């Protein structure tokens, strides 16, 4: 099921906007000049309109100014967040978890000690695997996950992407738009059913690779017979 939306108070919303302002200003050197322009240009036009016509233009000018600032904040903060997320382990899963819509995200269903990982996403387009890390290693992880998932997803579409900047890889700044453009192949009921099956699959304990530790061996196992 989709995650329920938590109610946010007006004060909390202002605090969040302030944090976004601070973060964007640190990451984007053009943010402050663009905000200044978004404030000064509408206000200057408002003053001219008030002088030439009527005071009725004052509240309208203030509203246009606020709207312009919010538009600049939205555009530049998204770009700043994408720049900051690029190359960070787990960034793709975090972006998906914050996307609007019914996206079921399981971070790092497969990973290595070198911080290579594959995230599982279930949504209306089907099953999506997002790989982050060394391209050679994550392609091996992707192959393992595709073989494992193919046993339970049935006819649901399976998409896979390697996040990166090289040829054939998906830049993280294009992740949202790429997934939103995928055709909707599943209904909400199909997504729920698929989510349950895959959760049951990923919940199964997997045996560790390598020799079994002595304290985990069953009594009598691997016991060698002694010569007389």
PDB file of N, CA and C in Angstrom, residues 100-182:
ATOM      1  N   UNK A 100       6.789  11.297  -5.759  1.00  0.00           N
ATOM      2  CA  UNK A 100       5.350  11.199  -5.593  1.00  0.00           C
ATOM      3  C   UNK A 100       4.814  10.002  -6.367  1.00  0.00           C
ATOM      4  N   UNK A 101       3.763   9.407  -5.837  1.00  0.00           N
ATOM      5  CA  UNK A 101       3.173   8.261  -6.499  1.00  0.00           C
ATOM      6  C   UNK A 101       3.408   6.983  -5.713  1.00  0.00           C
ATOM      7  N   UNK A 102       2.872   5.900  -6.231  1.00  0.00           N
ATOM      8  CA  UNK A 102       2.943   4.608  -5.550  1.00  0.00           C
ATOM      9  C   UNK A 102       4.182   3.853  -6.017  1.00  0.00           C
ATOM     10  N   UNK A 103       5.311   4.121  -5.376  1.00  0.00           N
ATOM     11  CA  UNK A 103       6.563   3.442  -5.674  1.00  0.00           C
ATOM     12  C   UNK A 103       7.001   2.661  -4.440  1.00  0.00           C
ATOM     13  N   UNK A 104       7.141   1.357  -4.569  1.00  0.00           N
ATOM     14  CA  UNK A 104       7.573   0.511  -3.456  1.00  0.00           C
ATOM     15  C   UNK A 104       9.078   0.277  -3.602  1.00  0.00           C
ATOM     16  N   UNK A 105       9.856   0.825  -2.687  1.00  0.00           N
ATOM     17  CA  UNK A 105      11.314   0.830  -2.819  1.00  0.00           C
ATOM     18  C   UNK A 105      11.931  -0.056  -1.742  1.00  0.00           C
ATOM     19  N   UNK A 106      12.789  -0.973  -2.161  1.00  0.00           N
ATOM     20  CA  UNK A 106      13.592  -1.785  -1.243  1.00  0.00           C
ATOM     21  C   UNK A 106      15.059  -1.509  -1.537  1.00  0.00           C
ATOM     22  N   UNK A 107      15.727  -0.699  -0.706  1.00  0.00           N
ATOM     23  CA  UNK A 107      17.121  -0.359  -0.986  1.00  0.00           C
ATOM     24  C   UNK A 107      18.044  -1.563  -0.806  1.00  0.00           C
ATOM     25  N   UNK A 108      19.047  -1.644  -1.664  1.00  0.00           N
ATOM     26  CA  UNK A 108      20.153  -2.598  -1.531  1.00  0.00           C
ATOM     27  C   UNK A 108      19.679  -4.032  -1.315  1.00  0.00           C
ATOM     28  N   UNK A 109      18.853  -4.534  -2.230  1.00  0.00           N
ATOM     29  CA  UNK A 109      18.476  -5.952  -2.141  1.00  0.00           C
ATOM     30  C   UNK A 109      19.671  -6.849  -2.442  1.00  0.00           C
ATOM     31  N   UNK A 110      20.664  -6.279  -3.117  1.00  0.00           N
ATOM     32  CA  UNK A 110      21.905  -6.997  -3.379  1.00  0.00           C
ATOM     33  C   UNK A 110      23.036  -5.988  -3.315  1.00  0.00           C
ATOM     34  N   UNK A 111      24.155  -6.359  -2.688  1.00  0.00           N
ATOM     35  CA  UNK A 111      25.248  -5.397  -2.513  1.00  0.00           C
ATOM     36  C   UNK A 111      26.566  -6.129  -2.336  1.00  0.00           C
ATOM     37  N   UNK A 112      27.643  -5.357  -2.400  1.00  0.00           N
ATOM     38  CA  UNK A 112      28.988  -5.874  -2.156  1.00  0.00           C
ATOM     39  C   UNK A 112      29.643  -5.025  -1.074  1.00  0.00           C
ATOM     40  N   UNK A 113      30.790  -5.483  -0.608  1.00  0.00           N
ATOM     41  CA  UNK A 113      31.516  -4.724   0.418  1.00  0.00           C
ATOM     42  C   UNK A 113      32.152  -3.466  -0.152  1.00  0.00           C
ATOM     43  N   UNK A 114      32.193  -3.341  -1.496  1.00  0.00           N
ATOM     44  CA  UNK A 114      32.749  -2.137  -2.139  1.00  0.00           C
ATOM     45  C   UNK A 114      31.676  -1.082  -2.393  1.00  0.00           C
ATOM     46  N   UNK A 115      30.526  -1.186  -1.707  1.00  0.00           N
ATOM     47  CA  UNK A 115      29.424  -0.228  -1.811  1.00  0.00           C
ATOM     48  C   UNK A 115      28.754  -0.257  -3.186  1.00  0.00           C
ATOM     49  N   UNK A 116      28.842  -1.382  -3.879  1.00  0.00           N
ATOM     50  CA  UNK A 116      28.012  -1.583  -5.067  1.00  0.00           C
ATOM     51  C   UNK A 116      26.679  -2.130  -4.579  1.00  0.00           C
ATOM     52  N   UNK A 117      25.591  -1.676  -5.174  1.00  0.00           N
ATOM     53  CA  UNK A 117      24.280  -2.117  -4.695  1.00  0.00           C
ATOM     54  C   UNK A 117      23.239  -2.059  -5.797  1.00  0.00           C
ATOM     55  N   UNK A 118      22.217  -2.884  -5.629  1.00  0.00           N
ATOM     56  CA  UNK A 118      21.075  -2.905  -6.533  1.00  0.00           C
ATOM     57  C   UNK A 118      19.818  -2.673  -5.704  1.00  0.00           C
ATOM     58  N   UNK A 119      19.014  -1.680  -6.094  1.00  0.00           N
ATOM     59  CA  UNK A 119      17.770  -1.353  -5.403  1.00  0.00           C
ATOM     60  C   UNK A 119      16.594  -1.915  -6.199  1.00  0.00           C
ATOM     61  N   UNK A 120      15.588  -2.371  -5.476  1.00  0.00           N
ATOM     62  CA  UNK A 120      14.382  -2.916  -6.098  1.00  0.00           C
ATOM     63  C   UNK A 120      13.244  -1.915  -5.973  1.00  0.00           C
ATOM     64  N   UNK A 121      12.602  -1.606  -7.081  1.00  0.00           N
ATOM     65  CA  UNK A 121      11.475  -0.674  -7.105  1.00  0.00           C
ATOM     66  C   UNK A 121      10.306  -1.360  -7.802  1.00  0.00           C
ATOM     67  N   UNK A 122       9.121  -1.258  -7.187  1.00  0.00           N
ATOM     68  CA  UNK A 122       7.900  -1.797  -7.781  1.00  0.00           C
ATOM     69  C   UNK A 122       6.920  -0.650  -7.966  1.00  0.00           C
ATOM     70  N   UNK A 123       6.358  -0.533  -9.138  1.00  0.00           N
ATOM     71  CA  UNK A 123       5.407   0.535  -9.429  1.00  0.00           C
ATOM     72  C   UNK A 123       4.524   0.157 -10.598  1.00  0.00           C
ATOM     73  N   UNK A 124       3.755   1.109 -11.064  1.00  0.00           N
ATOM     74  CA  UNK A 124       2.852   0.859 -12.183  1.00  0.00           C
ATOM     75  C   UNK A 124       3.588   0.427 -13.455  1.00  0.00           C
ATOM     76  N   UNK A 125       4.832   0.899 -13.700  1.00  0.00           N
ATOM     77  CA  UNK A 125       5.540   0.408 -14.886  1.00  0.00           C
ATOM     78  C   UNK A 125       6.015  -1.035 -14.769  1.00  0.00           C
ATOM     79  N   UNK A 126       6.001  -1.611 -13.571  1.00  0.00           N
ATOM     80  CA  UNK A 126       6.464  -2.974 -13.365  1.00  0.00           C
ATOM     81  C   UNK A 126       7.544  -3.040 -12.305  1.00  0.00           C
ATOM     82  N   UNK A 127       8.515  -3.930 -12.515  1.00  0.00           N
ATOM     83  CA  UNK A 127       9.634  -4.108 -11.587  1.00  0.00           C
ATOM     84  C   UNK A 127      10.850  -3.396 -12.165  1.00  0.00           C
ATOM     85  N   UNK A 128      11.517  -2.599 -11.320  1.00  0.00           N
ATOM     86  CA  UNK A 128      12.659  -1.795 -11.768  1.00  0.00           C
ATOM     87  C   UNK A 128      13.845  -2.083 -10.858  1.00  0.00           C
ATOM     88  N   UNK A 129      14.982  -2.366 -11.462  1.00  0.00           N
ATOM     89  CA  UNK A 129      16.227  -2.565 -10.728  1.00  0.00           C
ATOM     90  C   UNK A 129      17.170  -1.402 -11.028  1.00  0.00           C
ATOM     91  N   UNK A 130      17.656  -0.754  -9.972  1.00  0.00           N
ATOM     92  CA  UNK A 130      18.574   0.374 -10.111  1.00  0.00           C
ATOM     93  C   UNK A 130      19.914  -0.013  -9.493  1.00  0.00           C
ATOM     94  N   UNK A 131      20.962   0.010 -10.299  1.00  0.00           N
ATOM     95  CA  UNK A 131      22.277  -0.404  -9.828  1.00  0.00           C
ATOM     96  C   UNK A 131      23.182   0.804  -9.671  1.00  0.00           C
ATOM     97  N   UNK A 132      23.911   0.857  -8.556  1.00  0.00           N
ATOM     98  CA  UNK A 132      24.869   1.931  -8.294  1.00  0.00           C
ATOM     99  C   UNK A 132      26.207   1.321  -7.908  1.00  0.00           C
ATOM    100  N   UNK A 133      27.287   1.894  -8.437  1.00  0.00           N
ATOM    101  CA  UNK A 133      28.614   1.415  -8.083  1.00  0.00           C
ATOM    102  C   UNK A 133      29.469   1.169  -9.304  1.00  0.00           C
ATOM    103  N   UNK A 134      30.461   0.310  -9.156  1.00  0.00           N
ATOM    104  CA  UNK A 134      31.345  -0.031 -10.271  1.00  0.00           C
ATOM    105  C   UNK A 134      30.560  -0.740 -11.372  1.00  0.00           C
ATOM    106  N   UNK A 135      30.589  -0.232 -12.618  1.00  0.00           N
ATOM    107  CA  UNK A 135      29.758  -0.804 -13.684  1.00  0.00           C
ATOM    108  C   UNK A 135      29.974  -2.291 -13.902  1.00  0.00           C
ATOM    109  N   UNK A 136      31.217  -2.761 -13.814  1.00  0.00           N
ATOM    110  CA  UNK A 136      31.485  -4.180 -14.042  1.00  0.00           C
ATOM    111  C   UNK A 136      30.871  -5.047 -12.952  1.00  0.00           C
ATOM    112  N   UNK A 137      31.025  -4.617 -11.701  1.00  0.00           N
ATOM    113  CA  UNK A 137      30.492  -5.432 -10.602  1.00  0.00           C
ATOM    114  C   UNK A 137      28.973  -5.382 -10.536  1.00  0.00           C
ATOM    115  N   UNK A 138      28.398  -4.187 -10.754  1.00  0.00           N
ATOM    116  CA  UNK A 138      26.939  -4.093 -10.604  1.00  0.00           C
ATOM    117  C   UNK A 138      26.202  -4.805 -11.726  1.00  0.00           C
ATOM    118  N   UNK A 139      26.831  -4.939 -12.891  1.00  0.00           N
ATOM    119  CA  UNK A 139      26.162  -5.692 -13.960  1.00  0.00           C
ATOM    120  C   UNK A 139      26.040  -7.160 -13.583  1.00  0.00           C
ATOM    121  N   UNK A 140      27.034  -7.669 -12.859  1.00  0.00           N
ATOM    122  CA  UNK A 140      26.919  -9.032 -12.348  1.00  0.00           C
ATOM    123  C   UNK A 140      25.797  -9.152 -11.325  1.00  0.00           C
ATOM    124  N   UNK A 141      25.692  -8.161 -10.432  1.00  0.00           N
ATOM    125  CA  UNK A 141      24.606  -8.164  -9.451  1.00  0.00           C
ATOM    126  C   UNK A 141      23.245  -8.075 -10.136  1.00  0.00           C
ATOM    127  N   UNK A 142      23.170  -7.239 -11.178  1.00  0.00           N
ATOM    128  CA  UNK A 142      21.916  -7.108 -11.914  1.00  0.00           C
ATOM    129  C   UNK A 142      21.504  -8.443 -12.537  1.00  0.00           C
ATOM    130  N   UNK A 143      22.468  -9.128 -13.119  1.00  0.00           N
ATOM    131  CA  UNK A 143      22.156 -10.417 -13.723  1.00  0.00           C
ATOM    132  C   UNK A 143      21.621 -11.412 -12.703  1.00  0.00           C
ATOM    133  N   UNK A 144      22.213 -11.445 -11.519  1.00  0.00           N
ATOM    134  CA  UNK A 144      21.747 -12.345 -10.468  1.00  0.00           C
ATOM    135  C   UNK A 144      20.324 -12.002 -10.043  1.00  0.00           C
ATOM    136  N   UNK A 145      20.049 -10.696  -9.847  1.00  0.00           N
ATOM    137  CA  UNK A 145      18.718 -10.284  -9.409  1.00  0.00           C
ATOM    138  C   UNK A 145      17.662 -10.550 -10.474  1.00  0.00           C
ATOM    139  N   UNK A 146      18.000 -10.334 -11.736  1.00  0.00           N
ATOM    140  CA  UNK A 146      17.041 -10.579 -12.819  1.00  0.00           C
ATOM    141  C   UNK A 146      16.670 -12.059 -12.892  1.00  0.00           C
ATOM    142  N   UNK A 147      17.666 -12.931 -12.728  1.00  0.00           N
ATOM    143  CA  UNK A 147      17.362 -14.369 -12.735  1.00  0.00           C
ATOM    144  C   UNK A 147      16.516 -14.762 -11.538  1.00  0.00           C
ATOM    145  N   UNK A 148      16.803 -14.155 -10.383  1.00  0.00           N
ATOM    146  CA  UNK A 148      16.056 -14.493  -9.175  1.00  0.00           C
ATOM    147  C   UNK A 148      14.611 -13.994  -9.252  1.00  0.00           C
ATOM    148  N   UNK A 149      14.432 -12.760  -9.749  1.00  0.00           N
ATOM    149  CA  UNK A 149      13.092 -12.181  -9.795  1.00  0.00           C
ATOM    150  C   UNK A 149      12.231 -12.785 -10.894  1.00  0.00           C
ATOM    151  N   UNK A 150      12.866 -13.242 -11.968  1.00  0.00           N
ATOM    152  CA  UNK A 150      12.096 -13.776 -13.091  1.00  0.00           C
ATOM    153  C   UNK A 150      11.243 -14.977 -12.690  1.00  0.00           C
ATOM    154  N   UNK A 151      11.580 -15.623 -11.577  1.00  0.00           N
ATOM    155  CA  UNK A 151      10.830 -16.796 -11.141  1.00  0.00           C
ATOM    156  C   UNK A 151       9.480 -16.440 -10.529  1.00  0.00           C
ATOM    157  N   UNK A 152       9.321 -15.172 -10.086  1.00  0.00           N
ATOM    158  CA  UNK A 152       8.104 -14.830  -9.342  1.00  0.00           C
ATOM    159  C   UNK A 152       7.325 -13.658  -9.930  1.00  0.00           C
ATOM    160  N   UNK A 153       7.892 -12.892 -10.850  1.00  0.00           N
ATOM    161  CA  UNK A 153       7.186 -11.694 -11.324  1.00  0.00           C
ATOM    162  C   UNK A 153       6.222 -12.009 -12.458  1.00  0.00           C
ATOM    163  N   UNK A 154       6.278 -13.221 -13.012  1.00  0.00           N
ATOM    164  CA  UNK A 154       5.350 -13.578 -14.075  1.00  0.00           C
ATOM    165  C   UNK A 154       5.540 -12.726 -15.322  1.00  0.00           C
ATOM    166  N   UNK A 155       4.432 -12.146 -15.801  1.00  0.00           N
ATOM    167  CA  UNK A 155       4.471 -11.355 -17.036  1.00  0.00           C
ATOM    168  C   UNK A 155       4.723  -9.871 -16.786  1.00  0.00           C
ATOM    169  N   UNK A 156       4.987  -9.480 -15.535  1.00  0.00           N
ATOM    170  CA  UNK A 156       5.240  -8.063 -15.231  1.00  0.00           C
ATOM    171  C   UNK A 156       6.518  -7.601 -15.915  1.00  0.00           C
ATOM    172  N   UNK A 157       6.532  -6.394 -16.492  1.00  0.00           N
ATOM    173  CA  UNK A 157       7.751  -5.879 -17.145  1.00  0.00           C
ATOM    174  C   UNK A 157       8.885  -5.722 -16.138  1.00  0.00           C
ATOM    175  N   UNK A 158      10.095  -5.998 -16.591  1.00  0.00           N
ATOM    176  CA  UNK A 158      11.281  -5.855 -15.751  1.00  0.00           C
ATOM    177  C   UNK A 158      12.244  -4.885 -16.431  1.00  0.00           C
ATOM    178  N   UNK A 159      12.508  -3.756 -15.775  1.00  0.00           N
ATOM    179  CA  UNK A 159      13.413  -2.740 -16.289  1.00  0.00           C
ATOM    180  C   UNK A 159      14.652  -2.696 -15.394  1.00  0.00           C
ATOM    181  N   UNK A 160      15.805  -2.453 -15.979  1.00  0.00           N
ATOM    182  CA  UNK A 160      17.016  -2.319 -15.169  1.00  0.00           C
ATOM    183  C   UNK A 160      17.875  -1.181 -15.719  1.00  0.00           C
ATOM    184  N   UNK A 161      18.504  -0.455 -14.790  1.00  0.00           N
ATOM    185  CA  UNK A 161      19.334   0.695 -15.146  1.00  0.00           C
ATOM    186  C   UNK A 161      20.596   0.690 -14.284  1.00  0.00           C
ATOM    187  N   UNK A 162      21.693   1.090 -14.893  1.00  0.00           N
ATOM    188  CA  UNK A 162      22.934   1.336 -14.159  1.00  0.00           C
ATOM    189  C   UNK A 162      23.092   2.850 -14.046  1.00  0.00           C
ATOM    190  N   UNK A 163      23.162   3.349 -12.835  1.00  0.00           N
ATOM    191  CA  UNK A 163      23.267   4.785 -12.605  1.00  0.00           C
ATOM    192  C   UNK A 163      24.712   5.220 -12.811  1.00  0.00           C
ATOM    193  N   UNK A 164      24.902   6.220 -13.662  1.00  0.00           N
ATOM    194  CA  UNK A 164      26.250   6.713 -13.914  1.00  0.00           C
ATOM    195  C   UNK A 164      26.276   7.693 -15.062  1.00  0.00           C
ATOM    196  N   UNK A 165      27.465   8.096 -15.461  1.00  0.00           N
ATOM    197  CA  UNK A 165      27.647   9.109 -16.497  1.00  0.00           C
ATOM    198  C   UNK A 165      28.214   8.542 -17.791  1.00  0.00           C
ATOM    199  N   UNK A 166      28.590   7.271 -17.793  1.00  0.00           N
ATOM    200  CA  UNK A 166      29.196   6.688 -18.978  1.00  0.00           C
ATOM    201  C   UNK A 166      28.125   6.313 -20.006  1.00  0.00           C
ATOM    202  N   UNK A 167      28.580   5.932 -21.190  1.00  0.00           N
ATOM    203  CA  UNK A 167      27.654   5.546 -22.261  1.00  0.00           C
ATOM    204  C   UNK A 167      26.857   4.306 -21.851  1.00  0.00           C
ATOM    205  N   UNK A 168      25.559   4.350 -22.084  1.00  0.00           N
ATOM    206  CA  UNK A 168      24.693   3.245 -21.718  1.00  0.00           C
ATOM    207  C   UNK A 168      24.214   3.284 -20.283  1.00  0.00           C
ATOM    208  N   UNK A 169      24.659   4.286 -19.504  1.00  0.00           N
ATOM    209  CA  UNK A 169      24.235   4.426 -18.111  1.00  0.00           C
ATOM    210  C   UNK A 169      23.235   5.571 -17.977  1.00  0.00           C
ATOM    211  N   UNK A 170      22.499   5.573 -16.888  1.00  0.00           N
ATOM    212  CA  UNK A 170      21.468   6.586 -16.662  1.00  0.00           C
ATOM    213  C   UNK A 170      21.958   7.615 -15.654  1.00  0.00           C
ATOM    214  N   UNK A 171      22.139   8.886 -16.061  1.00  0.00           N
ATOM    215  CA  UNK A 171      22.513   9.931 -15.094  1.00  0.00           C
ATOM    216  C   UNK A 171      21.445  10.072 -14.017  1.00  0.00           C
ATOM    217  N   UNK A 172      21.869  10.258 -12.800  1.00  0.00           N
ATOM    218  CA  UNK A 172      20.921  10.294 -11.698  1.00  0.00           C
ATOM    219  C   UNK A 172      19.965  11.485 -11.808  1.00  0.00           C
ATOM    220  N   UNK A 173      20.386  12.548 -12.484  1.00  0.00           N
ATOM    221  CA  UNK A 173      19.514  13.716 -12.653  1.00  0.00           C
ATOM    222  C   UNK A 173      18.351  13.411 -13.600  1.00  0.00           C
ATOM    223  N   UNK A 174      18.483  12.345 -14.398  1.00  0.00           N
ATOM    224  CA  UNK A 174      17.418  11.967 -15.326  1.00  0.00           C
ATOM    225  C   UNK A 174      16.598  10.789 -14.816  1.00  0.00           C
ATOM    226  N   UNK A 175      16.856  10.353 -13.581  1.00  0.00           N
ATOM    227  CA  UNK A 175      16.180   9.172 -13.052  1.00  0.00           C
ATOM    228  C   UNK A 175      14.671   9.373 -12.960  1.00  0.00           C
ATOM    229  N   UNK A 176      14.244  10.470 -12.365  1.00  0.00           N
ATOM    230  CA  UNK A 176      12.812  10.715 -12.180  1.00  0.00           C
ATOM    231  C   UNK A 176      12.067  10.764 -13.509  1.00  0.00           C
ATOM    232  N   UNK A 177      12.556  11.584 -14.425  1.00  0.00           N
ATOM    233  CA  UNK A 177      11.850  11.753 -15.693  1.00  0.00           C
ATOM    234  C   UNK A 177      11.833  10.454 -16.494  1.00  0.00           C
ATOM    235  N   UNK A 178      12.926   9.684 -16.414  1.00  0.00           N
ATOM    236  CA  UNK A 178      12.974   8.420 -17.155  1.00  0.00           C
ATOM    237  C   UNK A 178      11.929   7.440 -16.646  1.00  0.00           C
ATOM    238  N   UNK A 179      11.812   7.306 -15.331  1.00  0.00           N
ATOM    239  CA  UNK A 179      10.846   6.354 -14.773  1.00  0.00           C
ATOM    240  C   UNK A 179       9.410   6.837 -14.951  1.00  0.00           C
ATOM    241  N   UNK A 180       9.208   8.142 -14.885  1.00  0.00           N
ATOM    242  CA  UNK A 180       7.849   8.659 -15.072  1.00  0.00           C
ATOM    243  C   UNK A 180       7.364   8.496 -16.510  1.00  0.00           C
ATOM    244  N   UNK A 181       8.295   8.359 -17.449  1.00  0.00           N
ATOM    245  CA  UNK A 181       7.911   8.188 -18.847  1.00  0.00           C
ATOM    246  C   UNK A 181       7.660   6.730 -19.222  1.00  0.00           C
ATOM    247  N   UNK A 182       7.975   5.806 -18.320  1.00  0.00           N
ATOM    248  CA  UNK A 182       7.739   4.395 -18.621  1.00  0.00           C
ATOM    249  C   UNK A 182       6.235   4.132 -18.736  1.00  0.00           C
TER     250      UNK A 182
END
